[in-house]
DNA sequence: TGCTCTATATCGATC
DNA sequence: GATCGATGTAGAGCA
């Protein structure tokens, strides 16, 4: 690249000064805009970036990025307020605001996997300058919710045109567990025969419905990980619904397990999960349900 | 600010050229490092930013930012793989990687509130150059999990030292609902008297325990929003546990509601929530429980 | 650490 | 749009 005498990089690149904070912005495109241009730094075809922009600059860049459908990242000092299903306020601090073209908005601090405030996809982003601050507002309806981020300082704003590559392949989900059991029903118990998946009932669809070696109906509930009492309740609802549907007399529902064998429920329930908590095990025993320890994917 | 003849901004600011992609990097600090320095753009005391850096530059900046405990944002083209409780792979594409000093890592595409891949806080970030790509790896134990992001191109890397402002005040939570009920027990029903919150039981702590106008024990389950059948099951567990604990004969647990009044349970259950689903309403009726429609915060 | 439960949960399928 | 169940749920509180 060519360098002029006394200013080695004065040729292709421009340096603009923000009047309010006297910081440089470098522009690498080739157009010869006026010297004190506020144009942003275009570092490549896909990324736009400005450093310590004035609110006005930041506003322009945001609106352009909205227009382009860019993925946007803003570092800055801001306050955040949310009002909707709940309401929250967050005092001034340095944070990262991420704005997505699908309407999602995320406010991240330096801690936590979860954003401290957010707005789900489908929201609408708007930017404006109000009372000397850059205000970014994201709103949605049903439910009506508003997220407002007010920047006193924008340290860094970047926007990238994102293309493709959204095809995540995930292994080890509950679906893998179902596949595994349908492939090898004996993993549930010898003689188990799956008849139907997602079989409808008044309590909702059950994961796997089948019969055991004796021909007794079996409801199987699948969980990809260690489960608590709620999963037992879910299985119980399916079993109860099926009993009602088939007009089968209910087994005793109390804790007098002495005559469990005599009053064995005409429909069995089996919970398939890697493991269960103590409380869940108790409830399984109360209900007369079985537990099969099984992972979504085979151990190595 | 002073401008030298022929190069108006050659004084305080340096422009460095990356040998591999011939793009400028501006440095605004005042130290007089060698001309072709690879130093990043320090736009303020708190933010570091580099544009289209070489992998080596990006690596240096990442390691410095890790050292400083910065909040980091990286735009670039990358592949992502995860292995742990489950496993996943994601092909090449433009994404945003956020690295937090508490160990959290987030990979965001242009869609969704949720990161496409992530690592929770407590993980350890490591960066390296492998096979011509910049590899950022985040690992944790218990469970053992690894997230690997491999950049073929880094478009933009920013890091910010984040300070303070983590005190979120949230209103409209279940705690608000509890406060509201303790303040005005008549909102549950006239004559209701709260006795205890978080009262322990073998099924876990119940939200509110009290007595009604007749002195009958009442278990109150609170939900801040519309609820499904799971909440009824939860309430039922508390009521059952309390019956057992107090040695009270169980009310009938089936659907023969004809003699509901005669065998009325000696312990009542009330679900307080803005509304309930149809299925939940059925189960409430089955169990003989009540429902009180109430919001966490009063309607305007 | 393990267990239980909440969440502005989010997300997808299904009706 | 409402409902229901899965999630690599995350996160908090407590034993």
Coordinates of C-alpha atoms (C1' of nucleotides) in Angstrom, one line a residue:
Chain A
X1 CA 0.0 0.0 0.0
X2 CA 1.3 3.5 -0.9
X3 CA 2.5 6.0 1.7
X4 CA 2.7 9.7 1.0
X5 CA 5.7 11.6 2.3
X6 CA 5.3 12.7 5.8
X7 CA 2.1 10.8 6.3
X8 CA 2.6 7.2 5.4
X9 CA -1.0 6.2 5.5
X10 CA -2.8 9.3 4.4
X11 CA -3.6 7.8 1.0
X12 CA -6.3 5.3 1.1
X13 CA -7.5 5.7 4.6
X14 CA -9.3 8.6 6.2
X15 CA -9.4 9.5 9.8
X16 CA -12.4 11.3 11.1
X17 CA -12.7 13.1 14.5
X18 CA -15.8 13.0 16.5
X19 CA -16.4 16.6 17.6
X20 CA -17.8 15.6 21.0
X21 CA -15.1 13.2 22.1
X22 CA -12.2 13.8 19.8
X23 CA -11.5 10.2 18.9
X24 CA -10.5 8.9 15.6
X25 CA -12.6 6.8 13.3
X26 CA -10.8 5.1 10.4
X27 CA -12.5 4.5 7.1
X28 CA -11.1 2.0 4.6
X29 CA -13.4 2.3 1.7
X30 CA -12.2 4.3 -1.2
X31 CA -14.8 7.0 -1.6
X32 CA -13.4 10.5 -1.1
X33 CA -15.9 11.9 1.3
X34 CA -15.2 15.2 3.0
X35 CA -12.4 15.2 5.5
X36 CA -14.3 15.4 8.7
X37 CA -16.7 12.7 7.7
X38 CA -18.4 10.7 10.4
X39 CA -18.5 7.5 8.3
X40 CA -17.8 4.4 10.2
X41 CA -14.9 2.0 9.9
X42 CA -15.7 -0.6 7.3
X43 CA -13.2 -3.3 8.0
X44 CA -14.6 -5.8 5.6
X45 CA -17.6 -6.3 3.4
X46 CA -19.5 -7.8 6.3
X47 CA -18.5 -5.9 9.4
X48 CA -19.1 -2.3 10.4
X49 CA -17.5 -0.9 13.5
X50 CA -17.3 2.4 15.3
X51 CA -15.4 3.3 18.4
X52 CA -16.6 5.8 21.0
X53 CA -19.0 7.3 18.5
X54 CA -21.1 10.3 19.3
X55 CA -24.7 9.4 20.0
X56 CA -25.6 10.7 16.6
X57 CA -23.1 8.5 14.9
X58 CA -24.2 5.5 16.9
X59 CA -27.8 6.3 16.0
X60 CA -27.0 6.4 12.3
X61 CA -25.0 3.2 12.5
X62 CA -27.8 1.4 14.4
X63 CA -30.4 2.5 11.9
X64 CA -28.2 1.4 9.0
X65 CA -27.6 -1.9 10.6
X66 CA -31.3 -2.4 11.3
X67 CA -31.8 -1.7 7.6
X68 CA -29.2 -4.2 6.6
X69 CA -30.4 -6.9 9.0
X70 CA -27.1 -7.1 10.8
X71 CA -26.3 -8.8 14.0
X72 CA -25.3 -5.9 16.3
X73 CA -23.1 -5.7 19.4
X74 CA -22.9 -2.5 21.5
X75 CA -20.5 -2.0 24.4
X76 CA -21.4 1.0 26.6
X77 CA -22.4 2.5 29.8
X78 CA -26.2 2.3 30.2
X79 CA -29.3 2.0 32.3
X80 CA -31.9 -0.7 31.5
X81 CA -35.6 -0.9 32.3
X82 CA -38.1 -3.5 31.4
X83 CA -41.9 -3.6 31.7
X84 CA -44.2 -6.4 30.7
X85 CA -45.1 -9.7 32.4
X86 CA -42.9 -8.4 35.2
X87 CA -40.9 -5.1 35.6
X88 CA -37.3 -4.3 36.4
X89 CA -34.8 -1.5 36.6
X90 CA -31.1 -1.6 36.4
X91 CA -28.8 1.3 37.3
X92 CA -25.9 2.7 35.3
X93 CA -23.1 0.3 34.4
X94 CA -21.0 -1.1 31.5
X95 CA -22.8 -3.7 29.5
X96 CA -23.0 -5.5 26.2
X97 CA -26.2 -5.0 24.2
X98 CA -26.8 -7.6 21.4
X99 CA -29.5 -6.8 18.8
X100 CA -30.6 -9.4 16.3
X101 CA -32.3 -8.9 13.0
X102 CA -35.1 -11.3 14.1
X103 CA -36.0 -8.9 16.9
X104 CA -34.2 -10.5 19.8
X105 CA -32.4 -8.1 22.2
X106 CA -30.0 -9.2 24.9
X107 CA -28.3 -7.1 27.7
X108 CA -25.3 -8.9 29.1
X109 CA -23.2 -8.0 32.1
X110 CA -19.9 -9.6 32.9
X111 CA -21.6 -12.4 34.8
X112 CA -24.0 -15.2 34.0
X113 CA -25.2 -17.3 31.1
X114 CA -28.5 -15.5 31.1
X115 CA -28.8 -11.9 29.9
X116 CA -29.7 -9.5 32.8
X117 CA -32.5 -8.2 30.6
X118 CA -33.8 -9.3 27.2
X119 CA -36.5 -9.3 24.6
X120 CA -37.4 -12.4 22.6
X121 CA -37.4 -12.7 18.8
X122 CA -40.3 -10.9 17.1
X123 CA -39.7 -7.7 18.9
X124 CA -39.1 -4.4 17.1
X125 CA -36.0 -2.4 17.7
X126 CA -36.0 1.4 17.7
X127 CA -33.2 3.8 18.4
X128 CA -33.4 7.5 19.2
X129 CA -31.6 10.2 21.1
X130 CA -33.5 11.4 24.1
X131 CA -32.3 13.8 26.8
X132 CA -28.7 13.6 25.6
X133 CA -28.6 9.8 25.7
X134 CA -28.9 7.1 23.0
X135 CA -32.0 5.2 23.7
X136 CA -32.6 1.7 22.2
X137 CA -36.0 0.4 22.7
X138 CA -37.3 -3.1 21.9
X139 CA -41.1 -3.7 22.0
X140 CA -43.4 -6.6 21.4
X141 CA -47.0 -7.4 21.8
X142 CA -48.8 -10.4 23.3
X143 CA -47.8 -9.9 25.9
X144 CA -47.1 -6.2 25.6
X145 CA -43.5 -5.7 26.7
X146 CA -40.9 -3.0 26.4
X147 CA -37.2 -3.1 27.0
X148 CA -35.4 0.2 27.1
X149 CA -31.6 0.6 27.1
X150 CA -30.3 4.2 27.6
X151 CA -26.7 4.7 26.9
X152 CA -24.8 7.6 28.4
X153 CA -21.7 6.4 26.6
X154 CA -21.3 4.1 23.7
X155 CA -17.8 2.6 23.8
X156 CA -17.9 0.4 20.8
X157 CA -20.5 -0.6 18.2
X158 CA -20.1 -3.4 15.7
X159 CA -22.5 -4.8 13.2
X160 CA -22.1 -7.9 11.0
X161 CA -24.1 -9.2 8.1
X162 CA -24.6 -12.9 9.1
X163 CA -25.0 -15.6 6.5
X164 CA -26.1 -19.2 6.8
X165 CA -24.8 -21.9 9.0
X166 CA -27.7 -22.4 11.4
X167 CA -27.9 -26.2 11.1
X168 CA -27.1 -27.5 14.5
X169 CA -27.0 -31.3 14.9
X170 CA -27.6 -32.4 18.5
X171 CA -27.2 -35.8 19.9
X172 CA -28.2 -37.2 23.3
X173 CA -31.7 -35.8 23.4
X174 CA -34.9 -37.5 24.6
X175 CA -35.6 -38.4 20.9
X176 CA -32.3 -40.4 20.9
X177 CA -33.5 -42.2 24.0
X178 CA -36.8 -43.1 22.3
X179 CA -35.0 -44.3 19.2
X180 CA -32.7 -46.4 21.3
X181 CA -35.6 -48.1 23.1
X182 CA -37.6 -48.7 19.9
X183 CA -34.5 -50.3 18.5
X184 CA -33.9 -52.5 21.5
X185 CA -37.2 -52.8 23.5
X186 CA -35.5 -55.4 25.7
X187 CA -33.6 -52.6 27.3
X188 CA -36.9 -51.6 29.0
X189 CA -37.4 -55.2 30.1
X190 CA -37.4 -58.6 28.4
X191 CA -40.5 -59.2 26.4
X192 CA -41.5 -55.5 26.2
X193 CA -43.2 -54.7 23.0
X194 CA -43.6 -51.0 21.9
X195 CA -47.0 -50.4 20.2
X196 CA -47.1 -46.7 19.7
X197 CA -45.2 -43.5 20.4
X198 CA -46.9 -40.2 21.3
X199 CA -50.1 -42.1 21.9
X200 CA -52.8 -39.6 22.7
X201 CA -54.6 -39.6 26.0
X202 CA -56.8 -37.1 27.9
X203 CA -53.6 -36.2 29.9
X204 CA -51.6 -35.6 26.7
X205 CA -49.5 -37.8 24.5
X206 CA -47.5 -40.5 26.3
X207 CA -43.9 -41.1 25.1
X208 CA -44.1 -44.8 24.5
X209 CA -47.1 -47.2 24.8
X210 CA -46.7 -50.9 24.6
X211 CA -47.3 -54.3 26.3
X212 CA -45.2 -56.5 28.5
X213 CA -44.5 -60.2 28.2
X214 CA -47.9 -60.9 29.8
X215 CA -49.7 -58.7 27.5
X216 CA -50.3 -56.1 30.2
X217 CA -50.4 -52.5 28.8
X218 CA -47.3 -50.4 29.7
X219 CA -46.9 -46.7 29.7
X220 CA -43.3 -45.6 29.4
X221 CA -42.2 -42.1 30.2
X222 CA -38.7 -41.1 28.9
X223 CA -36.4 -38.6 30.5
X224 CA -32.9 -37.8 29.1
X225 CA -31.5 -37.0 32.5
X226 CA -31.9 -37.6 36.2
X227 CA -35.4 -36.8 37.2
X228 CA -37.3 -35.5 40.3
X229 CA -40.9 -36.1 41.5
X230 CA -42.5 -34.1 38.7
X231 CA -41.7 -36.8 36.2
X232 CA -43.5 -39.4 38.3
X233 CA -46.5 -37.2 38.5
X234 CA -46.5 -36.9 34.7
X235 CA -46.3 -40.7 34.3
X236 CA -49.1 -41.1 36.9
X237 CA -51.4 -38.8 34.9
X238 CA -50.9 -40.9 31.7
X239 CA -51.5 -44.2 33.6
X240 CA -54.6 -42.8 35.2
X241 CA -55.9 -41.4 32.0
X242 CA -55.4 -44.7 30.2
X243 CA -57.1 -46.6 33.1
X244 CA -60.1 -44.3 32.8
X245 CA -60.1 -44.6 29.0
X246 CA -60.0 -48.4 29.1
X247 CA -62.5 -48.6 31.9
X248 CA -60.1 -50.4 34.1
X249 CA -60.7 -50.3 37.8
X250 CA -58.2 -48.1 39.5
X251 CA -55.5 -49.6 41.7
X252 CA -55.3 -48.3 45.2
X253 CA -53.8 -44.9 45.2
X254 CA -52.7 -44.7 48.8
X255 CA -49.6 -45.9 50.6
X256 CA -50.9 -49.3 52.0
X257 CA -48.5 -51.2 49.8
X258 CA -49.1 -54.5 51.6
X259 CA -51.6 -55.8 49.1
X260 CA -49.8 -54.3 46.2
X261 CA -49.5 -57.7 44.5
X262 CA -53.2 -58.4 44.8
X263 CA -54.4 -55.0 43.6
X264 CA -51.6 -54.7 41.0
X265 CA -52.8 -52.0 38.6
X266 CA -54.0 -53.5 35.3
X267 CA -51.8 -50.9 33.5
X268 CA -48.2 -50.6 34.3
X269 CA -46.0 -47.4 34.4
X270 CA -42.3 -47.4 33.7
X271 CA -40.0 -44.4 34.0
X272 CA -36.9 -44.7 31.8
X273 CA -34.2 -42.2 32.9
X274 CA -30.5 -42.3 33.7
X275 CA -31.3 -42.1 37.4
X276 CA -34.0 -40.7 39.8
X277 CA -33.8 -38.7 43.0
X278 CA -34.8 -40.3 46.3
X279 CA -38.1 -38.4 46.4
X280 CA -38.9 -39.6 42.9
X281 CA -38.0 -43.2 43.9
X282 CA -40.4 -43.0 46.8
X283 CA -43.2 -41.7 44.6
X284 CA -42.4 -44.4 42.0
X285 CA -42.8 -47.0 44.8
X286 CA -46.0 -45.4 46.1
X287 CA -47.5 -45.7 42.7
X288 CA -46.2 -49.1 42.0
X289 CA -44.2 -47.9 39.0
X290 CA -41.0 -49.2 37.7
X291 CA -37.7 -47.5 36.9
X292 CA -35.2 -48.5 34.2
X293 CA -31.8 -46.8 34.3
X294 CA -30.9 -45.9 30.8
X295 CA -28.9 -43.1 29.1
X296 CA -30.0 -41.5 25.8
X297 CA -26.7 -42.7 24.3
X298 CA -24.9 -45.9 25.2
X299 CA -22.0 -45.6 27.7
X300 CA -18.6 -45.7 25.9
Chain B
X1 CA -5.8 18.5 18.2
X2 CA -2.7 19.2 16.1
X3 CA -2.3 18.2 12.5
X4 CA 1.0 18.1 10.7
X5 CA 1.3 19.5 7.2
X6 CA 0.3 16.9 4.7
X7 CA -0.9 14.5 7.3
X8 CA -3.4 16.1 9.5
X9 CA -3.7 13.3 12.0
X10 CA -0.3 11.9 12.0
X11 CA 0.5 13.2 15.4
X12 CA -1.2 11.4 18.2
X13 CA -2.5 8.4 16.3
X14 CA -0.8 5.5 14.8
X15 CA -2.0 3.3 12.0
X16 CA -0.7 -0.2 11.9
X17 CA -1.1 -2.6 9.0
X18 CA -1.8 -6.2 9.4
X19 CA 0.6 -8.0 7.1
X20 CA -1.8 -10.8 6.3
X21 CA -4.9 -8.8 5.3
X22 CA -3.5 -5.2 4.8
X23 CA -6.1 -3.5 7.0
X24 CA -5.5 -0.6 9.3
X25 CA -5.6 -0.7 13.0
X26 CA -5.6 2.7 14.8
X27 CA -4.0 3.2 18.2
X28 CA -4.9 6.1 20.3
X29 CA -2.8 5.8 23.3
X30 CA 0.2 8.0 23.5
X31 CA 3.1 5.6 23.8
X32 CA 5.4 5.7 20.8
X33 CA 5.7 2.1 19.9
X34 CA 7.3 1.1 16.6
X35 CA 5.5 2.2 13.5
X36 CA 4.3 -1.2 12.2
X37 CA 3.1 -2.2 15.7
X38 CA 0.3 -4.7 16.0
X39 CA -1.1 -3.0 19.0
X40 CA -4.9 -2.9 19.1
X41 CA -7.1 0.1 19.0
X42 CA -7.5 1.5 22.5
X43 CA -10.5 3.7 22.0
X44 CA -10.8 4.5 25.7
X45 CA -9.5 3.3 29.0
X46 CA -12.0 0.5 29.1
X47 CA -12.4 -0.9 25.6
X48 CA -10.0 -2.7 23.3
X49 CA -10.9 -3.4 19.7
X50 CA -9.2 -5.0 16.7
X51 CA -10.7 -5.3 13.2
X52 CA -9.9 -8.2 10.9
X53 CA -6.9 -9.2 13.0
X54 CA -4.6 -12.1 12.1
X55 CA -5.2 -15.1 14.2
X56 CA -2.0 -14.3 16.1
X57 CA -3.2 -10.8 16.9
X58 CA -6.6 -12.1 17.9
X59 CA -4.9 -14.7 20.1
X60 CA -2.8 -12.0 21.9
X61 CA -5.8 -9.8 22.4
X62 CA -7.8 -12.7 23.8
X63 CA -5.1 -13.6 26.2
X64 CA -4.7 -10.1 27.4
X65 CA -8.5 -9.7 27.8
X66 CA -8.6 -12.9 29.8
X67 CA -5.9 -11.5 31.9
X68 CA -7.7 -8.3 32.5
X69 CA -11.0 -10.0 33.2
X70 CA -12.7 -8.2 30.3
X71 CA -16.1 -8.9 28.7
X72 CA -15.2 -10.1 25.2
X73 CA -17.2 -10.0 21.9
X74 CA -15.9 -11.8 18.8
X75 CA -17.5 -11.6 15.4
X76 CA -16.2 -14.2 12.9
X77 CA -16.7 -17.1 10.7
X78 CA -16.4 -20.3 12.7
X79 CA -17.5 -23.9 13.4
X80 CA -18.7 -24.9 16.8
X81 CA -18.7 -28.3 18.6
X82 CA -19.9 -29.2 22.0
X83 CA -19.5 -32.4 24.0
X84 CA -20.8 -33.1 27.5
X85 CA -24.2 -34.0 28.7
X86 CA -25.1 -34.1 25.1
X87 CA -23.1 -33.4 22.0
X88 CA -23.5 -31.1 19.0
X89 CA -21.8 -29.9 15.9
X90 CA -22.4 -26.7 13.9
X91 CA -20.9 -26.0 10.5
X92 CA -19.1 -22.9 9.3
X93 CA -21.0 -19.6 9.5
X94 CA -20.8 -16.1 10.8
X95 CA -21.5 -15.8 14.5
X96 CA -20.9 -13.8 17.6
X97 CA -18.9 -15.3 20.4
X98 CA -19.2 -13.7 23.9
X99 CA -16.7 -14.6 26.5
X100 CA -17.3 -13.5 30.1
X101 CA -14.7 -13.2 32.9
X102 CA -16.8 -15.5 35.1
X103 CA -16.3 -18.3 32.6
X104 CA -19.5 -18.1 30.7
X105 CA -19.3 -18.5 26.9
X106 CA -22.1 -17.8 24.4
X107 CA -22.3 -18.5 20.7
X108 CA -25.0 -16.4 19.0
X109 CA -26.3 -16.6 15.5
X110 CA -28.6 -14.0 14.0
X111 CA -31.7 -15.7 15.4
X112 CA -33.1 -16.6 18.7
X113 CA -32.9 -15.4 22.3
X114 CA -30.9 -18.5 23.2
X115 CA -27.3 -19.0 22.2
X116 CA -26.9 -21.8 19.7
X117 CA -24.1 -23.1 21.9
X118 CA -22.8 -22.1 25.2
X119 CA -20.9 -22.8 28.4
X120 CA -22.2 -21.8 31.8
X121 CA -20.2 -19.6 34.3
X122 CA -17.4 -21.4 36.0
X123 CA -15.9 -22.7 32.8
X124 CA -12.3 -21.9 31.8
X125 CA -11.5 -20.2 28.5
X126 CA -8.4 -21.1 26.5
X127 CA -7.3 -19.8 23.1
X128 CA -4.8 -21.2 20.7
X129 CA -4.0 -21.4 17.0
X130 CA -4.5 -24.9 15.6
X131 CA -4.3 -25.9 12.0
X132 CA -4.4 -22.3 10.8
X133 CA -7.5 -21.5 12.8
X134 CA -8.1 -19.6 16.0
X135 CA -9.5 -22.1 18.5
X136 CA -11.3 -20.9 21.6
X137 CA -12.1 -23.7 24.0
X138 CA -14.2 -23.4 27.1
X139 CA -14.2 -26.4 29.5
X140 CA -15.8 -27.2 32.8
X141 CA -16.2 -30.2 35.1
X142 CA -19.2 -31.7 36.9
X143 CA -20.4 -32.4 34.4
X144 CA -17.3 -32.6 32.2
X145 CA -18.2 -30.5 29.2
X146 CA -16.2 -28.8 26.4
X147 CA -17.2 -26.1 23.9
X148 CA -14.9 -25.5 21.0
X149 CA -15.2 -22.6 18.6
X150 CA -12.8 -22.6 15.6
X151 CA -12.5 -19.4 13.7
X152 CA -11.4 -19.4 10.1
X153 CA -11.8 -15.6 10.1
X154 CA -12.1 -13.1 12.9
X155 CA -13.9 -10.0 11.6
X156 CA -13.9 -8.0 14.8
X157 CA -12.8 -8.5 18.4
X158 CA -13.7 -6.2 21.2
X159 CA -13.1 -6.4 24.9
X160 CA -14.4 -4.1 27.7
X161 CA -13.5 -3.9 31.4
X162 CA -16.9 -4.0 33.0
X163 CA -17.5 -2.3 36.3
X164 CA -20.4 -2.4 38.7
X165 CA -24.1 -2.0 38.1
X166 CA -25.3 -5.5 38.6
X167 CA -28.2 -4.7 41.0
X168 CA -31.3 -5.6 39.2
X169 CA -34.6 -4.8 40.9
X170 CA -37.4 -7.0 39.6
X171 CA -41.1 -6.6 40.5
X172 CA -44.0 -8.9 39.8
X173 CA -42.4 -12.2 40.9
X174 CA -43.9 -15.0 43.0
X175 CA -42.4 -13.3 46.0
X176 CA -44.5 -10.2 45.2
X177 CA -47.6 -12.4 45.1
X178 CA -46.8 -13.9 48.5
X179 CA -46.2 -10.4 49.9
X180 CA -49.5 -9.3 48.5
X181 CA -51.4 -12.2 50.1
X182 CA -49.7 -11.8 53.5
X183 CA -50.7 -8.2 53.4
X184 CA -54.3 -8.9 52.4
X185 CA -55.3 -12.5 53.3
X186 CA -58.9 -11.8 52.4
X187 CA -57.8 -11.8 48.8
X188 CA -57.5 -15.6 49.1
X189 CA -60.9 -15.8 50.9
X190 CA -62.7 -14.0 53.7
X191 CA -61.5 -15.3 57.0
X192 CA -58.3 -16.9 55.7
X193 CA -55.4 -16.6 58.2
X194 CA -51.8 -17.2 57.0
X195 CA -49.8 -19.1 59.7
X196 CA -46.5 -19.8 58.0
X197 CA -44.6 -19.4 54.7
X198 CA -42.3 -22.0 53.3
X199 CA -43.7 -24.5 55.8
X200 CA -41.6 -27.7 55.5
X201 CA -43.3 -31.0 54.6
X202 CA -42.1 -34.4 53.4
X203 CA -43.0 -33.1 49.9
X204 CA -41.0 -30.0 50.3
X205 CA -41.8 -26.5 51.6
X206 CA -45.3 -25.2 50.9
X207 CA -45.7 -21.6 49.8
X208 CA -48.3 -20.5 52.4
X209 CA -49.9 -22.5 55.2
X210 CA -52.9 -21.2 57.1
X211 CA -56.4 -21.8 58.3
X212 CA -59.8 -20.8 57.0
X213 CA -62.7 -19.2 58.8
X214 CA -63.7 -22.6 60.2
X215 CA -60.2 -23.3 61.4
X216 CA -59.6 -25.9 58.7
X217 CA -55.9 -26.1 57.6
X218 CA -55.3 -24.6 54.2
X219 CA -52.3 -25.2 51.9
X220 CA -51.9 -22.3 49.4
X221 CA -49.7 -22.8 46.3
X222 CA -48.7 -19.6 44.5
X223 CA -48.0 -19.1 40.8
X224 CA -47.1 -15.8 39.3
X225 CA -48.7 -16.7 36.0
X226 CA -51.2 -19.0 34.2
X227 CA -50.5 -22.6 35.3
X228 CA -50.9 -26.1 33.9
X229 CA -51.6 -29.4 35.6
X230 CA -48.1 -29.7 37.1
X231 CA -48.9 -27.0 39.6
X232 CA -52.0 -28.9 40.7
X233 CA -49.9 -32.0 41.2
X234 CA -47.5 -30.0 43.3
X235 CA -50.3 -28.7 45.5
X236 CA -51.7 -32.2 45.8
X237 CA -48.4 -33.5 47.0
X238 CA -48.3 -30.9 49.8
X239 CA -51.8 -31.6 50.9
X240 CA -51.2 -35.3 50.9
X241 CA -48.0 -34.9 52.9
X242 CA -49.7 -32.7 55.4
X243 CA -52.6 -35.2 55.8
X244 CA -50.1 -37.9 56.5
X245 CA -48.1 -35.8 58.8
X246 CA -51.2 -34.8 60.8
X247 CA -52.6 -38.4 60.7
X248 CA -55.7 -37.2 59.0
X249 CA -57.7 -39.8 57.1
X250 CA -57.3 -39.3 53.4
X251 CA -60.2 -38.0 51.5
X252 CA -61.2 -40.0 48.4
X253 CA -58.7 -39.5 45.7
X254 CA -60.8 -40.8 42.8
X255 CA -63.3 -39.1 40.6
X256 CA -66.5 -40.1 42.4
X257 CA -67.2 -36.6 43.4
X258 CA -70.8 -37.4 44.5
X259 CA -70.0 -37.6 48.1
X260 CA -67.4 -34.9 48.0
X261 CA -69.2 -33.0 50.7
X262 CA -69.3 -35.9 53.1
X263 CA -65.8 -36.9 52.6
X264 CA -64.5 -33.4 52.3
X265 CA -60.8 -33.5 52.9
X266 CA -59.8 -32.3 56.4
X267 CA -57.1 -30.2 54.7
X268 CA -57.9 -27.8 51.9
X269 CA -55.8 -26.9 49.0
X270 CA -56.0 -23.6 47.2
X271 CA -54.1 -22.6 44.0
X272 CA -53.5 -18.9 43.7
X273 CA -52.6 -17.8 40.1
X274 CA -53.8 -15.3 37.5
X275 CA -55.5 -18.2 35.7
X276 CA -55.4 -21.9 35.0
X277 CA -55.5 -24.0 31.9
X278 CA -58.6 -26.2 31.2
X279 CA -56.6 -29.4 32.1
X280 CA -55.4 -27.8 35.4
X281 CA -59.0 -26.8 36.2
X282 CA -60.2 -30.4 35.7
X283 CA -57.5 -31.7 38.0
X284 CA -58.3 -29.0 40.6
X285 CA -62.0 -30.2 40.5
X286 CA -60.9 -33.8 40.8
X287 CA -58.9 -33.1 43.8
X288 CA -61.5 -30.8 45.4
X289 CA -59.1 -27.9 45.4
X290 CA -59.9 -24.2 45.0
X291 CA -58.6 -21.6 42.6
X292 CA -58.2 -17.9 43.4
X293 CA -57.5 -15.7 40.4
X294 CA -54.9 -13.2 41.5
X295 CA -52.0 -11.3 39.9
X296 CA -48.6 -10.7 41.5
X297 CA -49.3 -7.0 41.2
X298 CA -52.7 -5.3 41.4
X299 CA -54.2 -4.4 38.0
X300 CA -53.7 -0.7 37.1
Chain C
dT1 C1' -22.7 -31.1 46.7
dG2 C1' -27.3 -32.8 45.7
dC3 C1' -32.3 -31.8 45.6
dT4 C1' -36.2 -29.0 44.8
dC5 C1' -38.5 -25.3 42.6
dT6 C1' -38.9 -20.7 40.0
dA7 C1' -38.5 -18.3 35.6
dT8 C1' -40.0 -11.9 32.1
dA9 C1' -37.9 -19.1 31.5
dT10 C1' -37.4 -20.2 25.8
dC11 C1' -38.7 -23.2 22.2
dG12 C1' -41.1 -26.3 19.3
dA13 C1' -45.1 -29.3 18.1
dT14 C1' -49.8 -29.8 18.0
dC15 C1' -54.4 -28.7 18.1
Chain D
dG1 C1' -53.4 -18.2 19.2
dA2 C1' -53.6 -21.5 23.3
dT3 C1' -51.8 -25.6 25.3
dC4 C1' -48.4 -28.8 26.6
dG5 C1' -44.0 -30.8 27.3
dA6 C1' -38.6 -30.7 26.4
dT7 C1' -34.4 -28.2 27.4
dG8 C1' -27.0 -29.5 27.2
dT9 C1' -32.7 -25.6 30.4
dA10 C1' -30.2 -21.6 34.1
dG11 C1' -30.4 -20.0 38.7
dA12 C1' -31.6 -19.7 43.7
dG13 C1' -32.3 -21.6 48.1
dC14 C1' -31.7 -25.0 51.3
dA15 C1' -30.2 -29.4 53.7

